[in-house]
Short mmCIF file of C-alpha atoms and ligand atoms in Angstrom, two decimals:
data_model
loop_
_atom_site.label_atom_id
_atom_site.label_comp_id
_atom_site.label_asym_id
_atom_site.label_seq_id
_atom_site.Cartn_x
_atom_site.Cartn_y
_atom_site.Cartn_z
CA MET A 1 1.77 -9.99 -26.89
CA GLY A 2 -0.48 -7.60 -28.74
CA THR A 3 -1.80 -7.99 -32.23
CA LYS A 4 1.21 -6.75 -34.14
CA LYS A 5 2.78 -9.49 -36.22
CA MET A 6 6.31 -10.35 -35.15
CA ARG A 7 9.10 -10.48 -37.73
CA VAL A 8 11.44 -13.44 -37.51
CA LEU A 9 14.65 -13.60 -39.52
CA VAL A 10 15.60 -17.14 -40.59
CA VAL A 11 19.29 -17.52 -41.48
CA ASP A 12 20.60 -20.74 -43.08
CA ASP A 13 22.72 -21.52 -46.11
CA GLU A 14 20.49 -24.44 -47.11
CA SER A 15 17.38 -23.19 -48.85
CA HIS A 16 15.22 -26.19 -47.92
CA VAL A 17 15.87 -25.55 -44.19
CA ARG A 18 14.91 -21.88 -44.60
CA ILE A 19 11.74 -22.80 -46.43
CA LEU A 20 10.78 -25.42 -43.85
CA LEU A 21 11.31 -23.04 -40.91
CA SER A 22 9.49 -20.23 -42.63
CA GLU A 23 6.48 -22.44 -43.32
CA VAL A 24 6.30 -23.54 -39.68
CA LEU A 25 6.54 -19.98 -38.39
CA LYS A 26 4.07 -18.53 -40.90
CA MET A 27 1.50 -21.06 -39.74
CA GLU A 28 1.91 -19.56 -36.27
CA GLY A 29 1.26 -16.06 -37.56
CA PHE A 30 4.83 -14.76 -37.78
CA ILE A 31 6.23 -12.80 -40.68
CA CYS A 32 9.41 -14.45 -41.99
CA VAL A 33 12.41 -12.92 -43.66
CA GLN A 34 15.21 -15.12 -45.01
CA ALA A 35 18.95 -14.72 -45.30
CA GLU A 36 21.58 -17.23 -46.48
CA ASN A 37 24.55 -16.20 -44.37
CA GLY A 38 25.55 -13.88 -41.53
CA LYS A 39 26.42 -10.95 -43.72
CA ASP A 40 23.15 -11.19 -45.58
CA ALA A 41 21.35 -11.37 -42.20
CA LEU A 42 22.96 -8.17 -40.92
CA ALA A 43 21.96 -6.40 -44.13
CA CYS A 44 18.35 -7.54 -43.62
CA MET A 45 18.33 -6.21 -40.07
CA GLU A 46 19.77 -2.89 -41.23
CA ALA A 47 17.05 -2.60 -43.84
CA GLU A 48 14.15 -3.32 -41.51
CA PRO A 49 14.12 -4.24 -37.80
CA VAL A 50 13.25 -7.80 -36.81
CA ASP A 51 11.96 -9.12 -33.50
CA LEU A 52 13.90 -12.39 -33.39
CA VAL A 53 16.66 -14.23 -35.26
CA LEU A 54 16.80 -17.98 -35.85
CA MET A 55 20.29 -18.70 -37.19
CA ASP A 56 22.47 -21.60 -38.30
CA ILE A 57 26.07 -21.66 -37.08
CA ARG A 58 28.07 -23.05 -39.97
CA MET A 59 27.59 -20.91 -43.06
CA PRO A 60 29.86 -19.56 -45.81
CA VAL A 61 30.89 -15.86 -46.08
CA MET A 62 30.06 -15.04 -42.46
CA ASP A 63 29.21 -17.76 -39.98
CA GLY A 64 26.68 -17.62 -37.16
CA MET A 65 29.29 -17.03 -34.46
CA GLU A 66 30.57 -13.83 -35.94
CA ALA A 67 27.06 -12.68 -36.83
CA VAL A 68 25.70 -13.24 -33.32
CA ARG A 69 28.52 -11.19 -31.84
CA ILE A 70 27.70 -8.24 -34.08
CA MET A 71 23.96 -8.61 -33.52
CA ARG A 72 24.35 -8.55 -29.74
CA ASP A 73 26.35 -5.36 -30.03
CA THR A 74 24.10 -3.61 -32.48
CA TRP A 75 20.65 -4.88 -31.52
CA PRO A 76 21.06 -6.09 -27.94
CA GLU A 77 17.31 -6.36 -27.40
CA VAL A 78 16.75 -8.83 -30.29
CA PRO A 79 16.92 -12.46 -29.12
CA VAL A 80 19.00 -14.82 -31.30
CA ILE A 81 18.32 -18.57 -31.28
CA MET A 82 21.01 -20.74 -32.86
CA THR A 83 20.27 -23.88 -34.85
CA THR A 84 22.95 -26.51 -35.12
CA ALA A 85 23.66 -30.09 -36.16
CA PHE A 86 24.07 -32.44 -33.23
CA ALA A 87 27.85 -32.47 -33.63
CA GLY A 88 27.96 -28.72 -33.20
CA VAL A 89 26.53 -28.50 -29.69
CA ASP A 90 29.82 -27.30 -28.17
CA THR A 91 29.92 -24.43 -30.60
CA ALA A 92 26.30 -23.62 -29.79
CA VAL A 93 27.21 -23.32 -26.14
CA GLU A 94 29.98 -20.94 -27.16
CA ALA A 95 27.40 -18.94 -29.08
CA MET A 96 25.33 -18.63 -25.93
CA LYS A 97 28.31 -17.19 -24.13
CA LEU A 98 28.34 -14.55 -26.85
CA GLY A 99 24.77 -13.72 -25.98
CA ALA A 100 22.62 -16.09 -28.04
CA TYR A 101 19.34 -16.72 -26.22
CA ASN A 102 19.23 -20.49 -26.79
CA TYR A 103 20.06 -23.19 -29.32
CA ILE A 104 18.07 -25.92 -30.99
CA SER A 105 19.74 -29.00 -32.48
CA LYS A 106 18.94 -30.31 -35.93
CA PRO A 107 16.95 -32.15 -37.06
CA PHE A 108 14.30 -30.06 -35.36
CA ASN A 109 10.83 -30.80 -34.41
CA ASN A 110 8.30 -28.10 -35.25
CA GLU A 111 6.89 -27.89 -31.75
CA GLU A 112 10.33 -27.21 -30.31
CA ILE A 113 10.90 -24.33 -32.72
CA ILE A 114 7.56 -22.71 -31.96
CA VAL A 115 7.87 -23.03 -28.19
CA ASN A 116 11.38 -21.58 -28.19
CA VAL A 117 10.53 -18.66 -30.44
CA LYS A 118 7.42 -17.75 -28.46
CA ARG A 119 9.15 -17.97 -25.12
CA ALA A 120 12.06 -15.81 -26.27
CA LEU A 121 9.67 -13.16 -27.58
CA GLU A 122 7.67 -13.21 -24.38
CA ILE A 123 10.73 -12.76 -22.21
CA GLN A 124 11.96 -10.01 -24.49
CA SER A 125 8.68 -8.13 -24.20
CA LEU A 126 8.69 -8.48 -20.43
CA THR A 127 12.26 -7.24 -20.25
CA ARG A 128 11.29 -4.29 -22.40
CA GLU A 129 8.36 -3.54 -20.12
CA VAL A 130 10.50 -3.72 -16.99
CA GLU A 131 13.06 -1.43 -18.58
CA ASP A 132 10.38 1.06 -19.58
CA LEU A 133 9.02 1.06 -16.05
CA ARG A 134 12.50 1.49 -14.62
CA ARG A 135 13.05 4.47 -16.87
CA VAL A 136 9.74 6.03 -15.82
CA VAL A 137 10.46 5.43 -12.17
CA ARG A 138 13.95 6.82 -12.47
CA THR A 139 12.89 10.05 -14.15
CA ARG A 140 9.93 10.54 -11.87
CA PHE A 141 12.02 10.04 -8.76
CA SER A 142 15.23 11.68 -9.82
CA ILE A 143 16.40 14.60 -7.75
CA ASN A 144 15.52 16.85 -10.69
CA ASN A 145 11.87 16.25 -10.01
CA ILE A 146 12.08 17.56 -6.49
CA ILE A 147 11.43 21.23 -6.91
CA GLY A 148 12.68 24.02 -4.70
CA LYS A 149 15.10 26.91 -4.64
CA SER A 150 14.56 27.96 -1.03
CA ALA A 151 17.49 27.67 1.34
CA GLY A 152 15.65 24.94 3.25
CA MET A 153 15.22 22.81 0.13
CA GLN A 154 18.80 23.45 -0.98
CA GLU A 155 19.87 21.94 2.33
CA VAL A 156 17.66 18.92 1.61
CA PHE A 157 19.20 18.49 -1.86
CA LYS A 158 22.68 18.68 -0.41
CA GLY A 159 21.69 16.09 2.16
CA ILE A 160 20.31 13.73 -0.50
CA GLY A 161 23.44 14.08 -2.60
CA ARG A 162 25.68 13.42 0.36
CA VAL A 163 23.75 10.51 1.82
CA ALA A 164 22.43 8.67 -1.27
CA PRO A 165 25.66 6.88 -2.27
CA THR A 166 26.33 5.72 1.29
CA ASN A 167 24.56 2.93 3.12
CA SER A 168 23.62 5.17 6.03
CA THR A 169 20.32 5.01 7.81
CA VAL A 170 18.38 8.21 7.17
CA LEU A 171 15.66 9.91 9.15
CA ILE A 172 13.39 12.26 7.22
CA GLN A 173 11.27 14.66 9.23
CA GLY A 174 8.64 17.04 7.96
CA GLU A 175 4.95 17.83 8.17
CA SER A 176 2.43 15.84 6.19
CA GLY A 177 2.69 16.47 2.46
CA THR A 178 6.13 18.08 2.48
CA GLY A 179 7.65 15.38 0.28
CA LYS A 180 9.18 12.84 2.66
CA GLU A 181 8.34 9.88 0.48
CA LEU A 182 9.61 11.70 -2.60
CA VAL A 183 12.93 12.30 -0.87
CA ALA A 184 13.12 8.67 0.30
CA ARG A 185 12.64 7.51 -3.28
CA ALA A 186 15.21 9.92 -4.62
CA ILE A 187 17.73 8.56 -2.12
CA HIS A 188 17.01 4.96 -3.08
CA TYR A 189 17.08 5.53 -6.85
CA ASN A 190 20.31 7.46 -6.60
CA SER A 191 22.02 4.89 -4.42
CA ARG A 192 24.08 1.83 -5.22
CA ARG A 193 21.00 -0.17 -4.29
CA SER A 194 18.88 1.40 -7.04
CA GLN A 195 18.62 -1.89 -8.94
CA GLY A 196 17.34 -3.57 -5.79
CA PRO A 197 13.81 -3.25 -4.40
CA LEU A 198 12.39 -0.28 -2.54
CA VAL A 199 9.89 -1.63 -0.04
CA ASN A 200 7.44 0.69 1.75
CA LEU A 201 5.87 0.08 5.09
CA ASN A 202 3.56 2.56 6.73
CA CYS A 203 3.79 1.77 10.43
CA ALA A 204 0.53 3.60 11.16
CA ALA A 205 -1.48 1.68 8.58
CA ILE A 206 -0.94 -1.80 10.00
CA PRO A 207 -2.55 -3.06 13.21
CA GLU A 208 -0.02 -3.41 16.00
CA GLY A 209 -0.48 -7.18 16.19
CA LEU A 210 0.43 -7.71 12.55
CA LEU A 211 3.27 -5.25 12.24
CA GLU A 212 5.95 -7.61 13.51
CA SER A 213 5.02 -10.31 11.03
CA GLU A 214 4.83 -7.70 8.27
CA LEU A 215 8.33 -6.53 9.09
CA PHE A 216 10.09 -9.79 9.79
CA GLY A 217 7.83 -12.47 8.30
CA HIS A 218 6.60 -15.56 10.06
CA GLU A 219 7.08 -19.32 10.04
CA LYS A 220 4.29 -21.72 9.25
CA GLY A 221 2.12 -22.33 12.31
CA SER A 222 3.66 -19.52 14.36
CA PHE A 223 0.20 -18.19 15.20
CA THR A 224 -3.39 -19.08 14.41
CA GLY A 225 -3.94 -18.50 10.75
CA ALA A 226 -0.26 -18.68 9.83
CA MET A 227 -0.77 -21.43 7.27
CA ASN A 228 2.41 -20.85 5.38
CA HIS A 229 5.80 -19.41 5.85
CA HIS A 230 5.56 -15.74 4.88
CA PRO A 231 8.47 -13.44 4.08
CA GLY A 232 8.52 -10.07 5.81
CA LYS A 233 9.42 -6.67 4.38
CA PHE A 234 13.00 -6.96 5.60
CA GLU A 235 13.38 -10.12 3.53
CA LEU A 236 11.64 -8.63 0.51
CA ALA A 237 13.88 -5.58 0.65
CA ALA A 238 17.10 -7.63 0.54
CA GLY A 239 19.68 -5.84 -1.57
CA GLY A 240 17.54 -2.73 -1.57
CA THR A 241 15.95 -0.21 0.77
CA ILE A 242 13.11 -0.34 3.26
CA PHE A 243 11.13 2.86 3.84
CA LEU A 244 9.51 2.91 7.28
CA ASP A 245 6.92 5.66 7.16
CA GLU A 246 5.33 7.18 10.27
CA ILE A 247 7.92 5.51 12.45
CA SER A 248 6.60 7.32 15.53
CA GLU A 249 3.59 4.99 15.47
CA MET A 250 5.68 1.89 16.19
CA SER A 251 4.99 0.17 19.53
CA PRO A 252 7.74 0.07 22.18
CA ASN A 253 8.06 -3.69 21.71
CA LEU A 254 8.71 -3.33 17.99
CA GLN A 255 10.98 -0.38 18.52
CA ALA A 256 13.19 -2.70 20.55
CA LYS A 257 13.20 -5.27 17.75
CA LEU A 258 13.99 -2.68 15.10
CA LEU A 259 16.82 -1.41 17.25
CA ARG A 260 18.29 -4.89 17.25
CA VAL A 261 18.11 -5.10 13.46
CA LEU A 262 19.92 -1.79 13.16
CA GLN A 263 22.57 -2.90 15.64
CA ASP A 264 23.32 -6.45 14.44
CA ARG A 265 21.91 -6.33 10.93
CA THR A 266 20.09 -9.59 11.65
CA PHE A 267 16.50 -10.58 12.44
CA GLN A 268 14.28 -13.61 13.02
CA ARG A 269 10.91 -14.46 11.59
CA VAL A 270 8.00 -14.61 14.03
CA GLY A 271 7.99 -18.16 15.41
CA GLY A 272 11.38 -18.84 13.89
CA THR A 273 14.73 -19.66 15.41
CA ARG A 274 16.99 -19.05 12.45
CA THR A 275 18.85 -15.77 12.38
CA LEU A 276 18.66 -14.10 8.99
CA ALA A 277 20.93 -11.37 7.67
CA ALA A 278 19.30 -8.05 6.87
CA ASP A 279 21.05 -6.68 3.79
CA VAL A 280 18.81 -3.65 3.83
CA ARG A 281 19.19 0.08 4.04
CA VAL A 282 16.68 1.74 6.34
CA ILE A 283 15.07 5.09 5.62
CA ALA A 284 12.56 6.20 8.25
CA ALA A 285 10.15 9.12 8.15
CA SER A 286 7.99 10.91 10.63
CA ASN A 287 5.61 13.85 10.47
CA LYS A 288 5.79 14.15 14.24
CA ASP A 289 8.72 15.62 16.05
CA LEU A 290 10.53 12.56 17.39
CA SER A 291 12.47 14.42 20.05
CA GLU A 292 9.10 15.48 21.44
CA ALA A 293 7.95 11.83 21.37
CA ILE A 294 11.10 10.90 23.30
CA ARG A 295 10.35 13.52 25.92
CA GLN A 296 6.87 12.06 26.29
CA GLY A 297 8.30 8.57 26.61
CA SER A 298 6.63 7.10 23.53
CA PHE A 299 9.79 6.77 21.46
CA ARG A 300 13.06 5.11 22.44
CA GLU A 301 15.99 7.46 22.56
CA ASP A 302 18.52 4.78 21.59
CA LEU A 303 16.48 3.92 18.50
CA TYR A 304 16.27 7.59 17.65
CA TYR A 305 20.06 7.88 17.63
CA ARG A 306 20.37 4.75 15.47
CA LEU A 307 17.90 6.11 12.92
CA ASN A 308 19.19 9.62 13.09
CA VAL A 309 22.60 8.90 11.57
CA VAL A 310 21.68 11.43 8.93
CA GLN A 311 18.68 13.67 9.38
CA LEU A 312 16.88 15.50 6.62
CA GLU A 313 14.40 18.12 7.70
CA ILE A 314 11.91 19.25 5.07
CA PRO A 315 10.50 22.66 5.97
CA PRO A 316 6.75 23.31 5.70
CA LEU A 317 5.69 25.07 2.51
CA ARG A 318 4.55 28.22 4.31
CA ASP A 319 8.16 28.76 5.41
CA ARG A 320 9.46 28.63 1.84
CA ARG A 321 6.92 30.51 -0.20
CA GLU A 322 9.50 31.30 -2.88
CA ASP A 323 9.16 27.65 -3.94
CA ILE A 324 5.45 28.02 -4.67
CA PRO A 325 5.69 29.54 -8.18
CA LEU A 326 8.24 26.89 -9.21
CA LEU A 327 6.07 24.11 -7.87
CA VAL A 328 3.03 25.55 -9.64
CA ASP A 329 4.89 25.58 -12.97
CA HIS A 330 6.12 22.05 -12.36
CA PHE A 331 2.65 20.72 -11.61
CA ILE A 332 1.07 22.55 -14.54
CA ALA A 333 3.66 21.03 -16.89
CA ARG A 334 3.07 17.58 -15.45
CA CYS A 335 -0.72 17.85 -15.66
CA ASN A 336 -0.47 19.07 -19.24
CA LYS A 337 1.60 16.05 -20.09
CA GLU A 338 -0.43 13.51 -18.20
CA MET A 339 -3.86 14.80 -19.07
CA GLY A 340 -3.13 16.11 -22.55
CA LYS A 341 -4.01 19.66 -21.48
CA GLN A 342 -2.50 22.85 -22.78
CA VAL A 343 -2.48 25.26 -19.90
CA GLN A 344 0.19 27.83 -20.66
CA GLN A 345 0.25 29.91 -17.52
CA ILE A 346 -1.39 31.14 -14.36
CA SER A 347 -2.81 34.63 -13.87
CA HIS A 348 -0.87 37.03 -11.72
CA GLU A 349 -3.78 37.29 -9.29
CA ALA A 350 -4.19 33.52 -8.94
CA LEU A 351 -0.50 33.02 -8.31
CA LYS A 352 -0.60 35.72 -5.69
CA GLN A 353 -3.31 33.87 -3.85
CA LEU A 354 -1.45 30.62 -4.04
CA THR A 355 1.61 32.31 -2.63
CA ALA A 356 -0.30 33.97 0.22
CA TYR A 357 -2.13 30.86 1.42
CA ALA A 358 -0.82 28.98 4.47
CA TRP A 359 -0.92 25.45 2.93
CA PRO A 360 -1.56 23.30 6.02
CA GLY A 361 -1.44 20.26 3.70
CA ASN A 362 1.85 21.51 2.23
CA VAL A 363 2.95 20.47 -1.27
CA ARG A 364 0.34 17.74 -1.57
CA GLU A 365 -2.43 20.31 -1.05
CA LEU A 366 -0.83 22.63 -3.60
CA GLU A 367 -0.48 19.78 -6.07
CA ASN A 368 -4.17 18.95 -5.71
CA ALA A 369 -5.18 22.59 -6.10
CA VAL A 370 -3.16 22.96 -9.31
CA GLU A 371 -4.42 19.68 -10.71
CA ARG A 372 -7.97 20.74 -10.04
CA ALA A 373 -7.39 24.13 -11.62
CA VAL A 374 -5.92 22.56 -14.75
CA VAL A 375 -8.94 20.28 -15.06
CA MET A 376 -11.50 23.01 -14.34
CA GLY A 377 -9.83 25.81 -16.24
CA GLN A 378 -11.21 27.06 -19.51
CA GLY A 379 -8.69 28.29 -22.01
CA GLY A 380 -4.98 28.30 -21.45
CA VAL A 381 -4.74 30.39 -18.28
CA ILE A 382 -5.51 29.47 -14.67
CA MET A 383 -7.68 32.16 -13.08
CA THR A 384 -8.66 32.81 -9.47
CA GLU A 385 -12.05 31.20 -10.09
CA ASP A 386 -10.30 27.91 -10.89
CA LEU A 387 -8.76 27.72 -7.44
CA PRO A 388 -10.41 25.95 -4.50
CA VAL A 389 -12.92 28.14 -2.65
CA SER A 390 -10.80 28.00 0.49
CA LEU A 391 -8.19 30.04 -1.33
CA GLN A 392 -10.38 32.53 -3.06
CA GLY A 393 -10.90 36.00 -1.69
CA ILE A 394 -9.13 37.14 1.42
CA GLN A 395 -7.33 34.69 3.61
CA PRO A 396 -7.73 35.03 7.38
CA ARG A 397 -4.37 33.15 7.45
CA ALA A 398 -5.41 30.59 10.02
CA VAL A 399 -5.69 33.29 12.63
CA THR A 400 -8.62 31.77 14.49
CA ARG A 401 -6.57 29.03 16.12
CA VAL A 402 -3.83 31.43 17.08
CA ASN A 403 -6.24 33.85 18.68
CA GLN A 404 -8.02 31.12 20.56
CA ASP A 405 -4.67 30.08 22.00
CA ARG A 406 -4.06 33.68 23.00
CA GLY A 407 -7.09 33.49 25.26
CA GLY A 408 -9.40 36.28 26.35
CA SER A 409 -13.14 36.80 26.08
CA LEU A 410 -15.06 35.83 22.95
CA LYS A 411 -15.46 39.50 22.06
CA GLU A 412 -11.72 40.08 22.32
CA MET A 413 -10.97 37.03 20.20
CA MET A 414 -13.51 38.10 17.57
CA GLU A 415 -11.95 41.53 17.42
CA ALA A 416 -8.48 40.04 17.03
CA VAL A 417 -9.71 37.91 14.14
CA GLU A 418 -11.43 40.91 12.58
CA ALA A 419 -8.25 42.94 12.86
CA ASP A 420 -6.26 40.13 11.22
CA ILE A 421 -8.70 39.83 8.35
CA LEU A 422 -8.65 43.57 7.75
CA GLN A 423 -4.87 43.66 7.86
CA SER A 424 -4.60 40.80 5.35
CA ALA A 425 -7.13 42.35 3.03
CA LEU A 426 -5.40 45.73 3.14
CA ASP A 427 -2.01 44.12 2.52
CA ASP A 428 -3.42 42.15 -0.40
CA THR A 429 -4.77 45.26 -2.11
CA GLY A 430 -1.66 47.26 -1.36
CA TRP A 431 -3.65 49.36 1.10
CA ASN A 432 -6.14 50.48 -1.49
CA ARG A 433 -9.05 51.30 0.85
CA VAL A 434 -11.72 51.52 -1.83
CA LYS A 435 -10.82 48.11 -3.18
CA THR A 436 -10.52 46.56 0.26
CA ALA A 437 -13.95 47.82 1.26
CA GLU A 438 -15.31 46.39 -1.96
CA VAL A 439 -13.73 42.97 -1.39
CA LEU A 440 -14.99 42.79 2.18
CA LYS A 441 -18.38 44.15 1.14
CA MET A 442 -18.32 46.94 3.72
CA SER A 443 -18.50 50.71 3.49
CA ARG A 444 -15.31 52.71 3.11
CA LYS A 445 -16.27 54.70 6.15
CA ALA A 446 -16.63 51.59 8.33
CA LEU A 447 -13.27 50.39 7.07
CA ILE A 448 -11.50 53.60 7.96
CA TYR A 449 -13.14 53.58 11.37
CA LYS A 450 -11.86 50.07 12.03
CA ILE A 451 -8.33 50.80 10.76
CA ASP A 452 -8.21 53.51 13.33
CA LYS A 453 -9.87 51.41 16.05
CA TYR A 454 -7.37 48.55 15.67
CA GLY A 455 -4.45 50.79 14.94
CA LEU A 456 -3.67 49.03 11.65
CA SER A 457 -0.83 50.26 9.49
CA GLN A 458 0.99 49.27 6.32
CA ARG A 459 3.45 46.44 7.07
N1 LIG B 501 9.60 19.54 -3.61
C1 LIG B 501 8.66 18.88 -4.33
N2 LIG B 501 8.70 18.93 -5.67
C2 LIG B 501 7.75 18.29 -6.39
N3 LIG B 501 6.76 17.58 -5.88
C3 LIG B 501 6.66 17.49 -4.56
C4 LIG B 501 7.62 18.13 -3.71
N4 LIG B 501 7.29 17.86 -2.43
C5 LIG B 501 6.20 17.09 -2.47
N5 LIG B 501 5.80 16.86 -3.74
C6 LIG B 501 4.61 16.09 -4.15
O1 LIG B 501 3.64 16.26 -3.14
C7 LIG B 501 2.98 15.04 -2.83
C8 LIG B 501 3.20 14.68 -1.39
O2 LIG B 501 4.54 14.28 -1.18
P1 LIG B 501 4.92 13.03 -0.27
O3 LIG B 501 3.93 11.93 -0.42
O4 LIG B 501 6.33 12.70 -0.53
O5 LIG B 501 4.75 13.71 1.16
P2 LIG B 501 4.95 13.09 2.62
O6 LIG B 501 5.82 14.03 3.34
O7 LIG B 501 5.38 11.68 2.51
O8 LIG B 501 3.49 13.19 3.20
P3 LIG B 501 2.79 12.31 4.41
O9 LIG B 501 3.46 12.68 5.68
O10 LIG B 501 1.37 12.76 4.36
O11 LIG B 501 2.98 10.89 4.04
C9 LIG B 501 3.54 14.02 -3.78
O12 LIG B 501 2.68 13.87 -4.87
C10 LIG B 501 4.85 14.60 -4.22
O13 LIG B 501 5.17 14.17 -5.50
MG1 LIG B 502 4.33 9.94 3.07
#
């Protein structure tokens, strides 16, 4: 519970009770404040916050019942423990309905006081921690933290807004690193199930033989090594959402079982006979094109239609380059905050390179590049030198692959690549031939010769 001393407010109209309680608590390392009635207690709490209240019920001026009601309203996070004579137990129960944490009957035993106070403080600190985490999670996964102004991303936002409050199954498609998991989280945390769990399962990461038990759980003794009953992800996600990532990697056998869950909303544990209800929303994601997988016979069409109630398609970053500057700003701000850095901006040149690059790893790759640049960068501005080497200088824009696919002799392919590189370099310098020749470390004459040879022109 940390080293900070906790402040306990002891409220009782009899001074000898207050003194006794204070002595007991001080011995345990608490700081004690005393008040002789409810009104006095509220004044104490106004003056300086306390961590817990130990309060009698029957007192003059303002009794414990009225005080607890006000305390719960004003300081809902402070636990209140009532103390009461044996005859007052009914009233104590009433006090608990008003939000008191517990009651202790008089005459008390010291041990009972200490145990109750410590437990209440522990639970309060856990609750606080959970709430802090919830808040962090909610801000980090709110729609506001998904960046993008491109038409493609605007469609995604619209989709999230439309689908989040419903219970619909959602299929998210997009290349690796485009933000599928981010979108899945945003849907969950903006849904009516947001207080429930969000359970992730990456279908590609679990060996085929274990996936069924991971999904649906197993009964004791259902297979060698199944020593105990084990709940599956569908059970753990009850009341919440299950995120099935890389769904295309699921075996045909499991696809059939998942289809059944989506149809009947029920499932059985491996080795079990009981039918359990699946109160779970399913969000699936794939970085492969599922309709292609269907054509190849590796994915069930009926399952596809079940999953595909609502489809969100996240475009690759290279098709929405206008999002790049926004994402860069967003990641710089986040790195500054998380790493205590003070990078103010990015140089025009560096941003231009980031915008021109093809980003095969999509937003994740961009995020890593910016993070690295913030760490490496000297001073408050990100420069070209701070970017990964793969981005520096002229980009051949992944032309090699394309040209190989085009076919032809090696010489022809090499020439096509050369032409592409020259074109890119010229575009990047705004067709400044001197500068281009300099960047490519070739003579101006050779450059002009090649522009002519390949018939290059300003695009
Ligand atoms: N539009 C966006 N705005 C802000 N951050 C984003 C955006 N898209 C992706 N990111 C960030 O990029 C990283 C990759 O995103 P995510 O893990 O959601 O991708 P993915 O599509 O699930 O990738 P994979 O297919 O490899 O699992 C994450 O750190 C995420 O926060
Ligand atoms: Mg993912």
